[in-house]
Every structure is written in C-alpha cells, then in structure tokens.
Short mmCIF file of C-alpha atoms and ligand atoms in Angstrom, two decimals:
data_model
loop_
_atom_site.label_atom_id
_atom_site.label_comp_id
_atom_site.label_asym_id
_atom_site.label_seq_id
_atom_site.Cartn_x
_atom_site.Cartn_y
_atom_site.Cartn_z
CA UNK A 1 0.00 0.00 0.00
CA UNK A 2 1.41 3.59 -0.92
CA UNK A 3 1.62 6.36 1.35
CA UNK A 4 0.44 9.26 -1.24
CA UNK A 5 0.95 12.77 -1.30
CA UNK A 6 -0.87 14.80 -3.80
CA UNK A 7 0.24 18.86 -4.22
CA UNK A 8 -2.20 20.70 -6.08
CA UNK A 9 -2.35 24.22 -7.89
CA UNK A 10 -4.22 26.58 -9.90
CA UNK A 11 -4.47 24.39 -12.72
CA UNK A 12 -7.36 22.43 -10.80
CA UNK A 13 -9.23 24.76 -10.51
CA UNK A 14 -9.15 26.24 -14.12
CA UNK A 15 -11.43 24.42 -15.16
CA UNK A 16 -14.05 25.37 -12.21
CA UNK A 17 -13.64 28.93 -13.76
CA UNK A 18 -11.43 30.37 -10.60
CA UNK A 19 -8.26 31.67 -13.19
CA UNK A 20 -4.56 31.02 -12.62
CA UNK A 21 -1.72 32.97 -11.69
CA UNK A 22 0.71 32.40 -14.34
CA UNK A 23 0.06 32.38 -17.77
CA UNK A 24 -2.06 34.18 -20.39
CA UNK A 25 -5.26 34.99 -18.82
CA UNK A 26 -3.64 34.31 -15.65
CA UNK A 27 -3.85 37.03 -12.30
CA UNK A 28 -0.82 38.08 -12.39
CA UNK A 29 -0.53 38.96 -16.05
CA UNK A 30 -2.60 41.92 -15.56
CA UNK A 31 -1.91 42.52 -11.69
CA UNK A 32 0.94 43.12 -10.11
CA UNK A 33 2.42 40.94 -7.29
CA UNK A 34 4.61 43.05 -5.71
CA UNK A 35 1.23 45.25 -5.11
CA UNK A 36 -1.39 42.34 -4.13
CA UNK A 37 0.68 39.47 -2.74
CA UNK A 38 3.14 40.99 -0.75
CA UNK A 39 3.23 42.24 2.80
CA UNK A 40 5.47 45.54 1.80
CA UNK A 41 1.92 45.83 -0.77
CA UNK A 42 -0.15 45.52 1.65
CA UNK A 43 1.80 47.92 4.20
CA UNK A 44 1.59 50.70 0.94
CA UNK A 45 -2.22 50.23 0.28
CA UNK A 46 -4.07 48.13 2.67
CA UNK A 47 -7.39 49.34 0.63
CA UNK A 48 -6.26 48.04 -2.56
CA UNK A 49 -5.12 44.72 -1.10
CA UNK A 50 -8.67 44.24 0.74
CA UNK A 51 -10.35 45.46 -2.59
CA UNK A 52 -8.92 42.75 -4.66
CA UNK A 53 -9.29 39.82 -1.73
CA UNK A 54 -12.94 40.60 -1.53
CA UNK A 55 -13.39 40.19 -5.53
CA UNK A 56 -11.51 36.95 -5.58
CA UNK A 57 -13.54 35.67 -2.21
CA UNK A 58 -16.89 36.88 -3.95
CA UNK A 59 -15.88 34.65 -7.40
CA UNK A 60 -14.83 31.79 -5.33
CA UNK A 61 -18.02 31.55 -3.71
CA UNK A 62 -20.15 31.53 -6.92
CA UNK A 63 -18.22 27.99 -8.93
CA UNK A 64 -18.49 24.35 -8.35
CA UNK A 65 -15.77 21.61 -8.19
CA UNK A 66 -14.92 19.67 -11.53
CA UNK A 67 -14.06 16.30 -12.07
CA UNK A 68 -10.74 16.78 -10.98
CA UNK A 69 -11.70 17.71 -7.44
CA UNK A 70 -14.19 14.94 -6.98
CA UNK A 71 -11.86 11.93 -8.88
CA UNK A 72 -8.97 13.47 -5.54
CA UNK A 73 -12.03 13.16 -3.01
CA UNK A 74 -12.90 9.94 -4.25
CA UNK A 75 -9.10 8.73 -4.06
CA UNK A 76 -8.96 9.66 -0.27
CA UNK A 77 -12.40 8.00 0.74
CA UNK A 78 -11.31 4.53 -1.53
CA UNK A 79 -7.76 4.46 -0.83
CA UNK A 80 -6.87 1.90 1.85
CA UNK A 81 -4.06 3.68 2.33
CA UNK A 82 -2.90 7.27 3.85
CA UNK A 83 -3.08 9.82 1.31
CA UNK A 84 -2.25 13.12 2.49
CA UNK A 85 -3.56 15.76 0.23
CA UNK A 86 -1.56 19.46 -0.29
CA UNK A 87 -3.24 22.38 -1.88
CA UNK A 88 -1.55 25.65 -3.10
CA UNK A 89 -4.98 27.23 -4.17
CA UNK A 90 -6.85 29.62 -1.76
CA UNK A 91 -10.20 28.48 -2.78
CA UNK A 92 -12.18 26.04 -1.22
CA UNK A 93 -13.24 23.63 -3.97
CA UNK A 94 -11.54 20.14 -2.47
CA UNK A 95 -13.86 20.65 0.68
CA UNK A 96 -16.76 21.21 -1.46
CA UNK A 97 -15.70 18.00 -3.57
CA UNK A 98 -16.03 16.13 -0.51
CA UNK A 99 -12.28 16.02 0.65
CA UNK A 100 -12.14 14.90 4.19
CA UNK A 101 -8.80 16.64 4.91
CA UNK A 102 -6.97 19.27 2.63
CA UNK A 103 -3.71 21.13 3.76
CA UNK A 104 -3.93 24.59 2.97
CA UNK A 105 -0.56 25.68 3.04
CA UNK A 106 -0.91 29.41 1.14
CA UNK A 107 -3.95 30.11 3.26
CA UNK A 108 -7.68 30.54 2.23
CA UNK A 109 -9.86 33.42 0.50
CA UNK A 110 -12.23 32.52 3.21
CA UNK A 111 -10.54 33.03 5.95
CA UNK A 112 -9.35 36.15 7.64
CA UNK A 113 -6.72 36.85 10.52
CA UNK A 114 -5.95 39.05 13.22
CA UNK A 115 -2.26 39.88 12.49
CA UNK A 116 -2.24 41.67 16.62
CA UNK A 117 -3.28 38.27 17.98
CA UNK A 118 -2.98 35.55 15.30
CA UNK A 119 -6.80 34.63 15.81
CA UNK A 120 -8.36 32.99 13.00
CA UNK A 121 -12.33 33.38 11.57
CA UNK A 122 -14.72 33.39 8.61
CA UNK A 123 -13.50 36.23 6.98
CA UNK A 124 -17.01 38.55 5.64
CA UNK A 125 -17.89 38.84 2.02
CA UNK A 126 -16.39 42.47 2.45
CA UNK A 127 -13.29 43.69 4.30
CA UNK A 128 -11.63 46.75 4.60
CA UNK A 129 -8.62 48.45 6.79
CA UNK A 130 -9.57 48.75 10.39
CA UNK A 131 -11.51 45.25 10.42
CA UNK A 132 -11.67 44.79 13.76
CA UNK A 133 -10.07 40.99 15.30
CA UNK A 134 -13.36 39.72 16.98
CA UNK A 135 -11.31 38.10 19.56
CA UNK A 136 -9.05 40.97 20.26
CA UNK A 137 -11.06 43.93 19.16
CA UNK A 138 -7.86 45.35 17.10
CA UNK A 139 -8.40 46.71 14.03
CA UNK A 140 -5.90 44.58 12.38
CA UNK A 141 -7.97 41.93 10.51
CA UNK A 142 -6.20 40.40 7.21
CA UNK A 143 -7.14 38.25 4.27
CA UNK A 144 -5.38 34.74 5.31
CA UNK A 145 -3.75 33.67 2.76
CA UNK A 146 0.31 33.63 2.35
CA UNK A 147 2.39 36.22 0.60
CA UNK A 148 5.43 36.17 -0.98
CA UNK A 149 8.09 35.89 1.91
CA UNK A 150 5.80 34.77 4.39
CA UNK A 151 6.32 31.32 5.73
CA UNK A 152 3.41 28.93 4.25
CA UNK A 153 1.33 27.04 6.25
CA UNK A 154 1.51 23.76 8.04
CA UNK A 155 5.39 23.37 7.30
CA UNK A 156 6.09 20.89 9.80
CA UNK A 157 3.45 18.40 8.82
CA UNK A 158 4.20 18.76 4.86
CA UNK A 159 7.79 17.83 5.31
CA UNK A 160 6.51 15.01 7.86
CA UNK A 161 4.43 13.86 4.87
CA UNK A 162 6.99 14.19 1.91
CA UNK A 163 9.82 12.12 3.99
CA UNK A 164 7.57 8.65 4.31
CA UNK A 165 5.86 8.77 1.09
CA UNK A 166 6.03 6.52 -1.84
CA UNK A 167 3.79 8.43 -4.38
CA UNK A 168 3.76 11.79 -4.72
CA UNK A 169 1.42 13.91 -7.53
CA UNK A 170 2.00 17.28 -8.09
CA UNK A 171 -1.15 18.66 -10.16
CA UNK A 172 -1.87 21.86 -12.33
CA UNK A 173 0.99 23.72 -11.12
CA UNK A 174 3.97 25.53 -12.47
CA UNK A 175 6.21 24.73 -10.36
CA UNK A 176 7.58 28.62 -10.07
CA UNK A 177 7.20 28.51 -6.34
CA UNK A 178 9.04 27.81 -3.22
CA UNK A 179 9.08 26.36 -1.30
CA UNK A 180 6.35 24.29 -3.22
CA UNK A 181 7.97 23.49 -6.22
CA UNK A 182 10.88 21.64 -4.25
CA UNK A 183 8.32 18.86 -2.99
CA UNK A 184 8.92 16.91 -5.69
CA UNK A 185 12.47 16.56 -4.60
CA UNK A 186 11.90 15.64 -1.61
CA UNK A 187 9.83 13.04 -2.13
CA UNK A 188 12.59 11.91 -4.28
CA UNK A 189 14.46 11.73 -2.04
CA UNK A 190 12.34 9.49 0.48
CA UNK A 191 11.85 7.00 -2.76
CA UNK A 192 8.95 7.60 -4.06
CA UNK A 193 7.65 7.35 -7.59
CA UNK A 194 6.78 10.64 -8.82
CA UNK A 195 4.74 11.79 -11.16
CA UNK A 196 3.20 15.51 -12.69
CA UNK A 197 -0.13 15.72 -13.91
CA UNK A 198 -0.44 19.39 -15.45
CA UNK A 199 -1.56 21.17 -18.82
CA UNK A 200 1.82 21.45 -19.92
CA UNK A 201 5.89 20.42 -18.82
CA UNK A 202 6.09 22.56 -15.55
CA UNK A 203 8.98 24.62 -14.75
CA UNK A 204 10.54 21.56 -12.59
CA UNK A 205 9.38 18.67 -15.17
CA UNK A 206 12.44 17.13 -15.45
CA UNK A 207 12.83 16.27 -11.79
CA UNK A 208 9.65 13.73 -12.28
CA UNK A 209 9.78 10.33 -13.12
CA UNK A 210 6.45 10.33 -15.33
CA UNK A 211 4.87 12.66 -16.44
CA UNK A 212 0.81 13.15 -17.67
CA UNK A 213 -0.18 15.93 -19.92
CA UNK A 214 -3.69 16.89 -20.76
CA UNK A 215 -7.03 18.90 -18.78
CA UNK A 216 -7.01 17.93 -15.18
CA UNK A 217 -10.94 16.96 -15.44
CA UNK A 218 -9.38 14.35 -18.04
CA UNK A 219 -6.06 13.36 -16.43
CA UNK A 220 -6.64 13.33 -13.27
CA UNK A 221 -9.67 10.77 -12.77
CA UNK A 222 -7.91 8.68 -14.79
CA UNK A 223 -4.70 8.46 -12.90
CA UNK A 224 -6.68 8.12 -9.67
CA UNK A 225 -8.33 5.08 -11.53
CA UNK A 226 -4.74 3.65 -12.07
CA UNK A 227 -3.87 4.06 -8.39
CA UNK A 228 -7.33 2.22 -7.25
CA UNK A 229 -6.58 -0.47 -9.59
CA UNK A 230 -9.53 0.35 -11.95
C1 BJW B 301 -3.73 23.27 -15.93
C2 BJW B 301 -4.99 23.58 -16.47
C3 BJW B 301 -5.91 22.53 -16.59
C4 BJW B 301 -3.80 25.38 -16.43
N1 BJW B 301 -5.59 21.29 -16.20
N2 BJW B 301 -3.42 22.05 -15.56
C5 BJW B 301 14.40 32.76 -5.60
C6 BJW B 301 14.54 31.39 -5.77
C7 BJW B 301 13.73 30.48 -5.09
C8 BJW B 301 12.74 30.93 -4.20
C9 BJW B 301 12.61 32.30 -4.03
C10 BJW B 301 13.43 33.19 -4.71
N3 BJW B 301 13.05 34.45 -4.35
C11 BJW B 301 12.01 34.35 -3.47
C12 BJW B 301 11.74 33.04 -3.26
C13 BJW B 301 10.68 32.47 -2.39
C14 BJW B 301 9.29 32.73 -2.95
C15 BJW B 301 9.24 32.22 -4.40
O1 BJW B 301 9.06 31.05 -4.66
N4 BJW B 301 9.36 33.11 -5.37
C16 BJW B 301 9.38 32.71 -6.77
C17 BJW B 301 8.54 33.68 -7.57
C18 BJW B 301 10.80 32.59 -7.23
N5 BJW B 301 8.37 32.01 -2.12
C19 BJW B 301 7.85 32.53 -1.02
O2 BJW B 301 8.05 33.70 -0.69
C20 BJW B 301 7.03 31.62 -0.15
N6 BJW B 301 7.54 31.66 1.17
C21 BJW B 301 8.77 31.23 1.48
O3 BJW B 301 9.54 30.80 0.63
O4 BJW B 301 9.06 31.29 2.80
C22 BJW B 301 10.39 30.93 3.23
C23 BJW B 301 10.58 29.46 3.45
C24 BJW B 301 11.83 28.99 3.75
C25 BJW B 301 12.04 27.63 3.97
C26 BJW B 301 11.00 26.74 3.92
C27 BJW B 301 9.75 27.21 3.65
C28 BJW B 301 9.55 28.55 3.41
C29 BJW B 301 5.57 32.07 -0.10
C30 BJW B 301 4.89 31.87 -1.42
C31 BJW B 301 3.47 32.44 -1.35
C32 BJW B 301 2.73 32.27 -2.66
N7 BJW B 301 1.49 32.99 -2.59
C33 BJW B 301 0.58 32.93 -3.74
C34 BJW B 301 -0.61 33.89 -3.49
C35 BJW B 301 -1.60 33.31 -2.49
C36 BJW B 301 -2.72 34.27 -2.20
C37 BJW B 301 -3.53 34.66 -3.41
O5 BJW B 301 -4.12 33.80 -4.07
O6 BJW B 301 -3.61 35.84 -3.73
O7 BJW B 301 0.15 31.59 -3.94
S1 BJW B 301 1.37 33.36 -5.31
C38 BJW B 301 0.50 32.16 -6.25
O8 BJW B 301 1.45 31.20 -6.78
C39 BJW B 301 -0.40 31.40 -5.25
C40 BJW B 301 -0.23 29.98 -5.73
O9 BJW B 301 -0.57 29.09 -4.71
C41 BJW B 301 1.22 29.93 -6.15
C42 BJW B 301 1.53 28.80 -7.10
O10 BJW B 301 0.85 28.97 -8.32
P1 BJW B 301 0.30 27.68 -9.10
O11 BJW B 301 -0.75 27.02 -8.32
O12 BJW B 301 1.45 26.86 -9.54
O13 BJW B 301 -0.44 28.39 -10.35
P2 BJW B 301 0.17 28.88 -11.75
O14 BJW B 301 -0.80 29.84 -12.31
O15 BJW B 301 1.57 29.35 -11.61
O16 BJW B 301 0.22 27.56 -12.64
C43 BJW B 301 -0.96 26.90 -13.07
C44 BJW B 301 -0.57 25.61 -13.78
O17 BJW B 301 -1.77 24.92 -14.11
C45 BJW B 301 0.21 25.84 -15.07
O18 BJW B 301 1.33 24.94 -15.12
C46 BJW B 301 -0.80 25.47 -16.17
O19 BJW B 301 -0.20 24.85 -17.30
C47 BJW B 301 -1.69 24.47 -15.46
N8 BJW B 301 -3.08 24.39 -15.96
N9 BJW B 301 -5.08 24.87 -16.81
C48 BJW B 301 -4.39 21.02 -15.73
N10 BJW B 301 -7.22 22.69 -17.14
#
C-alpha cells in the first residue's frame, strides 16, 4: 500500500472557472504581485489589497468543483491507504468536492486573521482596513492567505508527509514557487515514484519520473483510476 501525497495548484481549478496565476489569462498577467501578494503591498495600500481579496472571495463563492476535485475526493475515501492531500490554491473547492482533509498551506480566501493576535475566523464577504479581530477587538484583521516571503502554512506536517511517502502527484501547477515546487524533490528523495499531472511540462518537469499531460478533469480521474486499480 502507498503512502500518497498529492500537491495541487491553480491548474485544478481552471477548469471550475477560478483563473490562474501564471500564464495568459492568468492574475498576475494583468496585476501586479509586488502590489497584491506581498506584505510591503499591503503595508503601501491596505485598501487596494482588501479590494482585490474581496473580488476573488466573492468569485470563489459563486463555482463548483470539476471532475478533478471529486476523482482526488474519491481517491482519499477509496484508498486503503494514507493519502495526504496538499493544496496551493486559496479556494475552497476540495472541501466542497467532498475532501475529508486538505492542507492549505498558502492560506484561504475565506478566511481572515488578526495579524495583533494571530486569531483565525470566517472572513465577511467584504473587508476593509480597520476590520476589527473579533477576539481581540484590534483593528488589524487580514485576508489569510500567504504572501510572498511569508512562511506557508503547516510546514512541519508537509515535510513530515513528503519524507515517508512513496507516491507523490504534483497537479496543475507551475512549479515557479518555493518552497512548493521543491516537494517533488523531496519526495525523491524518500523513494517515491513521482509523477506531474499538469496542462503542460512545468517549470521543474524534469525532476519527475512520469509525467501526464492533458485537462485535469481528463487526467486526473484517470490516474486516480490507475492508483485504485480500476
Ligand atoms: C492546468 C490547467 C488545466 C492550467 N488542467 N493544468 C528565488 C529562488 C527560489 C525561491 C525564491 C526566490 N526568491 C524568493 C523566493 C521564495 C518565494 C518564491 O518562490 N518566489 C518565486 C517567484 C521565485 N516564495 C515565497 O516567498 C514563499 N515563502 C517562502 O519561501 O518562505 C520561506 C521558506 C523557507 C524555507 C521553507 C519554507 C519557506 C511564499 C509563497 C506564497 C505564494 N502565494 C501565492 C498567493 C496566495 C494568495 C492569493 O491567491 O492571492 O500563492 S502566489 C501564487 O502562486 C499562489 C499559488 O498558490 C502559487 C503557485 O501557483 P500555481 O498554483 O502553480 O499556479 P500557476 O498559475 O503558476 O500555474 C498553473 C498551472 O496549471 C500551469 O502549469 C498550467 O499549465 C496548469 N493548468 N489549466 C491542468 N485545465
């Protein structure tokens, strides 16, 4: 029985209608990072920042998982084994597929936190500077998701993960960041078979053993078949 880890990205979700990053079309071709997803960003123009979280968290409440989603939901409830699933995206669409557990380690549209007391909640459908922490009453509230240099989330357990498995999927990512895009090596280095599912060769491709090329809602139920034995 494999112990699986599965790292997913934007490229899930595409096809849900939530966007990329990267990429024509993507978020970041016609906004700027160094304005939305950084702390020195939000530090210039906290109103901006807030402006373009509650956008995203408005669109991210209004679309559906695909096939993708479900098929990775369906792998975790079947699977006799521990499979330990990673997500890069901030939207909530492996919950909604059913996922039991999902590791959110860049944070989630839906959630906000207070930055004076580190107290998580539901963030609102609107936020603005001055959101006031409901636990601490300061008016420090944040979207909580991770920025560039910020430390991702759940660290310890993700490298915990990546040193005893013997599978490991990295899906519709690009592999352009960190500390993300070094999984695959370290699951390399544990042993395990590796493999990227994605649109096209990511920017790490070659450090996979096999590779699977093609629409996630296509590619990735059918390697989930292939791991169930279908
Ligand atoms: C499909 C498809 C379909 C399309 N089917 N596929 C120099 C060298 C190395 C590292 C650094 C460096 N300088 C700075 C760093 C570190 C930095 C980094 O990596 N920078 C790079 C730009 C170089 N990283 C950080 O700062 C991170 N923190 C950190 O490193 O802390 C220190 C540390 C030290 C030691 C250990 C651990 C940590 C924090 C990174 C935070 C990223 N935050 C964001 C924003 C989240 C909030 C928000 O949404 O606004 O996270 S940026 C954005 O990129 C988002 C994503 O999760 C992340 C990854 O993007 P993803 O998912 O790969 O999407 P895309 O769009 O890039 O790719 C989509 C893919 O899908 C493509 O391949 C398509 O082909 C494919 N696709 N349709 C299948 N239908």
């Amino acid at each position: 029985m494999d112990r699986i880890v599965i790292l997913t990205g934007a490229g899930i979700s595409a096809e849900s209608g939530m966007g990329t990053y990267r990429g024509p079309g993507g978020l970041w071709d016609s906004m700027r990072i160094a304005d939305l997803a950084t702390p020195e960003g939000y530090a210039r123009d906290p109103a901006r920042v807030h402006e373009f979280y509650n956008m995203r968290r408005q669109r991210s409440a209004t679309v559906a998982p695909n096939a993708a989603h479900e098929a990775i939901a369906r792998l975790q409830r079947d699977y006799g084994g521990k499979v330990t699933l990673i997500t890069q995206n901030v939207d909530g669409l492996h919950e909604a597929a059913g996922s039991p557990s999902v590791i959110h380690m860049h944070g989630r549209l839906a959630g906000a936190l207070c930055t004076a007391c580190d107290h998580r909640w539901d963030a609102p459908d609107e936020m603005s500077p001055g959101h006031p922490c409901p636990a601490c009453a300061a008016p420090e509230a944040r979207p909580d998701v991770v920025w560039f240099g910020e430390m991702p989330y759940h660290m310890e357990e993700i490298t915990a993960a990546l040193a005893r498995c013997t599978l490991f999927a990295a899906i519709g990512t690009s592999g352009q960041v960190y500390p993300a895009a070094g999984f695959v090596q370290e699951a390399f280095r544990a042993g395990a078979h590796t493999v990227e599912i994605n649109l096209e060769p990511s920017a790490v491709v070659s450090d996979f053993a096999e590779t699977r090329f093609g629409r996630a809602t296509q590619t990735v139920p059918a390697w989930v078949d292939d791991v169930l034995g279908r």
